[in-house]
């Protein structure tokens, strides 16, 4: 009898035996978590799918990093200026966010495509001042941040008139008339800063086909220094500017997407041969505006980029890119590409100098973009810079989605771990949301 | 006396999974299992149909055995860098074996035998939403071998035998796909199929003296060919034409095993057995799925496995306390066929030490009960080159088993 009982006991003990988790220690090292404040643009605010929306905010880069910092519980949840969870998202044009849906083009072809979630966004999401009920906000990041805005008192003041204030800051400023981003930040006595400045102004320049103007790198550096002047003793991590030209926004429509049969080629050639432009049967570079050409138009050449913002129906049905040249604002020429690359490089040199001068950890998001460009496999999931199917960029093709943010957030965690002797565990990238399919 | 069924019912609530070297299950014959599954050079009972057909003709009497070894195991994966972890929720494995040997007369040199057993298979299931869910969420692999066997005693000291193997198997692989529905749920795919294959099991047994015997066997590779499996995709509507559910073919090699077995009987009571297995795992080079209908998104897959041939060493001893009670113990060391870079969550394999104990009890001259218990644990840290899943797998497994033998006298 006893023998059986012993046998049963052995089996039961063995059955309840489970292997233990590998013990790891999460440590914050020298990071002073007393007051963690984020100042940045789109990527820090969680702007994606061409709008500010709740899910994007929840998985903003600072939010993901902080969620991995055990022991900084006072920041979980991180105090961000959230839209209501029922919001469809909102952008400055009053549109809701993009989702994947079905769209019928001018030729009557229905296909899966980014469409607006609602006919319009709720403008109250943009216009309501929420500091009074939800502030203060430790994530002071706002879409369309420009470096000269940091120290701009009244940046949130609608009375300054359109173009002279940023409505995203109006929402969250402690005082729309008297506060700047930096004064609101300083009021929180930051001990640790998340900084990402310069990206939005470069992106804006690039996505308007390099038609606008940008600050010189020297002015940019002075603007950065305003941060250290206002908040002198904080630790921090600062991001370089990613090479925006690697995003799907600039790499989805091929330069030679003008495909002609022989009849079409003959017709177009009868128009353009007289001014020295020849089209062939098959793939051709699109016809674009170029003021430096004698007749103001030419064909695109390899290496030039068509922007995703181009009105596709005009291309498909109304001769844009063939009979009608594509306006300059939808195109980056080789010269413009070189200019943007140089600009990014100059700005990034300033950011590196600034990080060195004030002893911040430094992150280079271009590394994440480049690895996506060459394609990565993360826990069995393939990701790339392909529009939609690449899985890491949001439906606007410019901003990362939560999975992409998690990939990039891991670069921040590594940089912080390295700089501040911390051991913050990385974010499990594939646990974050990606593209939702209908 | 608490009934065995109660024990089993109690155990069924424990989460488990069955794992052994690769997807091989070395749970045949309780007498042999008690001795670390050494039994090629030591003829104990009708399980010789499996362990050494050459020794079958050395059994004195006709005999049948039926046994089962419920396998309980718990696994955990800790992801490198993120500290995320997940456990297995696998059901109890139920390898079983039944053997029969028929002797025309006590002095007959010829024996006929039949074995029905499950040498390969396991079910591995991971908890919902685990970090490796795009590699696998559940893999069920089941195979049954049916082996009619003939054995002939060439001389007093030597016997040979050969068996023909027909195998039937079932595979069911499930994993999540990184395609999200509107509500955030992930799509998934289930690949299910059945297959069959053929092989053989041959052996020679040599018993020159009372105190020493030896055996050499070769169980051939069996290729399980899945001719018409079914791939079922559960994905958002808009992607259905990209991932059409339909047929696929695949095949899974069940590797050859060559075994040299030695046995020593220094006294009438004590027997010591050593088996050395050489397993032809090199056959498991690639896991390929060939879909009948390919699309731009659904291409045929070829996942490298690159298994290597390996050895296992099994040392066991048994001691006859009385005419009726036999105690057994064993120790085995198996070298993993899985190279660094190829560890997968469906078979998180590593070099392993296994410990076994066993007991035989003769209820009567004709009826015998054997019980065995195996315990093993493995730990393996790796980054898979195909999926980049990186972390440490730890598995603890134990398999209590029970068999009943009837001897025709």
PDB file of N, CA and C in Angstrom, chain A residues 2 45 51 57-58 74-75 108 145 173 176 212 275 287 294 297 312 375 384 405:
ATOM      1  N   UNK A   2       1.769   1.304   0.956  1.00  0.00           N
ATOM      2  CA  UNK A   2       2.655   2.460   1.038  1.00  0.00           C
ATOM      3  C   UNK A   2       3.442   2.682  -0.234  1.00  0.00           C
ATOM      4  N   UNK A  45       4.363  62.320 -30.798  1.00  0.00           N
ATOM      5  CA  UNK A  45       2.953  62.571 -30.491  1.00  0.00           C
ATOM      6  C   UNK A  45       2.097  61.355 -30.826  1.00  0.00           C
ATOM      7  N   UNK A  51      -3.223  61.308 -39.285  1.00  0.00           N
ATOM      8  CA  UNK A  51      -4.049  61.992 -38.276  1.00  0.00           C
ATOM      9  C   UNK A  51      -3.468  61.725 -36.899  1.00  0.00           C
ATOM     10  N   UNK A  57      -1.418  57.451 -30.351  1.00  0.00           N
ATOM     11  CA  UNK A  57      -0.924  58.082 -29.121  1.00  0.00           C
ATOM     12  C   UNK A  57      -0.484  57.033 -28.102  1.00  0.00           C
ATOM     13  N   UNK A  58      -1.318  55.996 -27.948  1.00  0.00           N
ATOM     14  CA  UNK A  58      -0.996  54.967 -26.956  1.00  0.00           C
ATOM     15  C   UNK A  58       0.344  54.305 -27.252  1.00  0.00           C
ATOM     16  N   UNK A  74       5.080  55.724 -12.005  1.00  0.00           N
ATOM     17  CA  UNK A  74       4.330  56.982 -12.001  1.00  0.00           C
ATOM     18  C   UNK A  74       4.081  57.458 -13.425  1.00  0.00           C
ATOM     19  N   UNK A  75       4.815  56.854 -14.404  1.00  0.00           N
ATOM     20  CA  UNK A  75       4.608  57.260 -15.799  1.00  0.00           C
ATOM     21  C   UNK A  75       3.828  56.216 -16.584  1.00  0.00           C
ATOM     22  N   UNK A 108     -13.118  52.701 -62.472  1.00  0.00           N
ATOM     23  CA  UNK A 108     -14.133  51.767 -61.998  1.00  0.00           C
ATOM     24  C   UNK A 108     -13.555  50.532 -61.338  1.00  0.00           C
ATOM     25  N   UNK A 145       5.878  69.890 -35.386  1.00  0.00           N
ATOM     26  CA  UNK A 145       6.782  70.684 -34.553  1.00  0.00           C
ATOM     27  C   UNK A 145       7.917  71.248 -35.403  1.00  0.00           C
ATOM     28  N   UNK A 173      -1.522  73.411 -24.185  1.00  0.00           N
ATOM     29  CA  UNK A 173      -0.741  74.434 -23.488  1.00  0.00           C
ATOM     30  C   UNK A 173      -1.370  74.740 -22.135  1.00  0.00           C
ATOM     31  N   UNK A 176      -2.705  79.291 -23.313  1.00  0.00           N
ATOM     32  CA  UNK A 176      -2.554  79.468 -24.774  1.00  0.00           C
ATOM     33  C   UNK A 176      -1.804  80.748 -25.135  1.00  0.00           C
ATOM     34  N   UNK A 212       9.358  74.260 -50.373  1.00  0.00           N
ATOM     35  CA  UNK A 212       9.313  75.264 -49.312  1.00  0.00           C
ATOM     36  C   UNK A 212      10.706  75.748 -48.951  1.00  0.00           C
ATOM     37  N   UNK A 275       9.363  68.741 -79.514  1.00  0.00           N
ATOM     38  CA  UNK A 275      10.201  69.446 -78.536  1.00  0.00           C
ATOM     39  C   UNK A 275      11.288  68.517 -77.999  1.00  0.00           C
ATOM     40  N   UNK A 287       6.106  62.291 -67.402  1.00  0.00           N
ATOM     41  CA  UNK A 287       6.377  63.660 -67.846  1.00  0.00           C
ATOM     42  C   UNK A 287       6.180  64.591 -66.643  1.00  0.00           C
ATOM     43  N   UNK A 294      13.958  73.963 -71.576  1.00  0.00           N
ATOM     44  CA  UNK A 294      13.488  74.995 -72.506  1.00  0.00           C
ATOM     45  C   UNK A 294      11.957  75.070 -72.575  1.00  0.00           C
ATOM     46  N   UNK A 297       9.214  71.168 -69.428  1.00  0.00           N
ATOM     47  CA  UNK A 297       8.860  69.780 -69.094  1.00  0.00           C
ATOM     48  C   UNK A 297       9.985  68.829 -69.519  1.00  0.00           C
ATOM     49  N   UNK A 312      -3.809  60.278 -57.809  1.00  0.00           N
ATOM     50  CA  UNK A 312      -3.665  59.111 -58.696  1.00  0.00           C
ATOM     51  C   UNK A 312      -4.703  59.054 -59.802  1.00  0.00           C
ATOM     52  N   UNK A 375      14.776  44.781 -45.359  1.00  0.00           N
ATOM     53  CA  UNK A 375      13.859  43.710 -44.965  1.00  0.00           C
ATOM     54  C   UNK A 375      14.345  42.995 -43.726  1.00  0.00           C
ATOM     55  N   UNK A 384       9.134  45.366 -43.958  1.00  0.00           N
ATOM     56  CA  UNK A 384       9.923  46.106 -44.933  1.00  0.00           C
ATOM     57  C   UNK A 384       9.379  47.516 -45.063  1.00  0.00           C
ATOM     58  N   UNK A 405       6.966  51.731 -34.546  1.00  0.00           N
ATOM     59  CA  UNK A 405       7.387  52.511 -33.381  1.00  0.00           C
ATOM     60  C   UNK A 405       8.102  51.630 -32.357  1.00  0.00           C
TER      61      UNK A 405
END
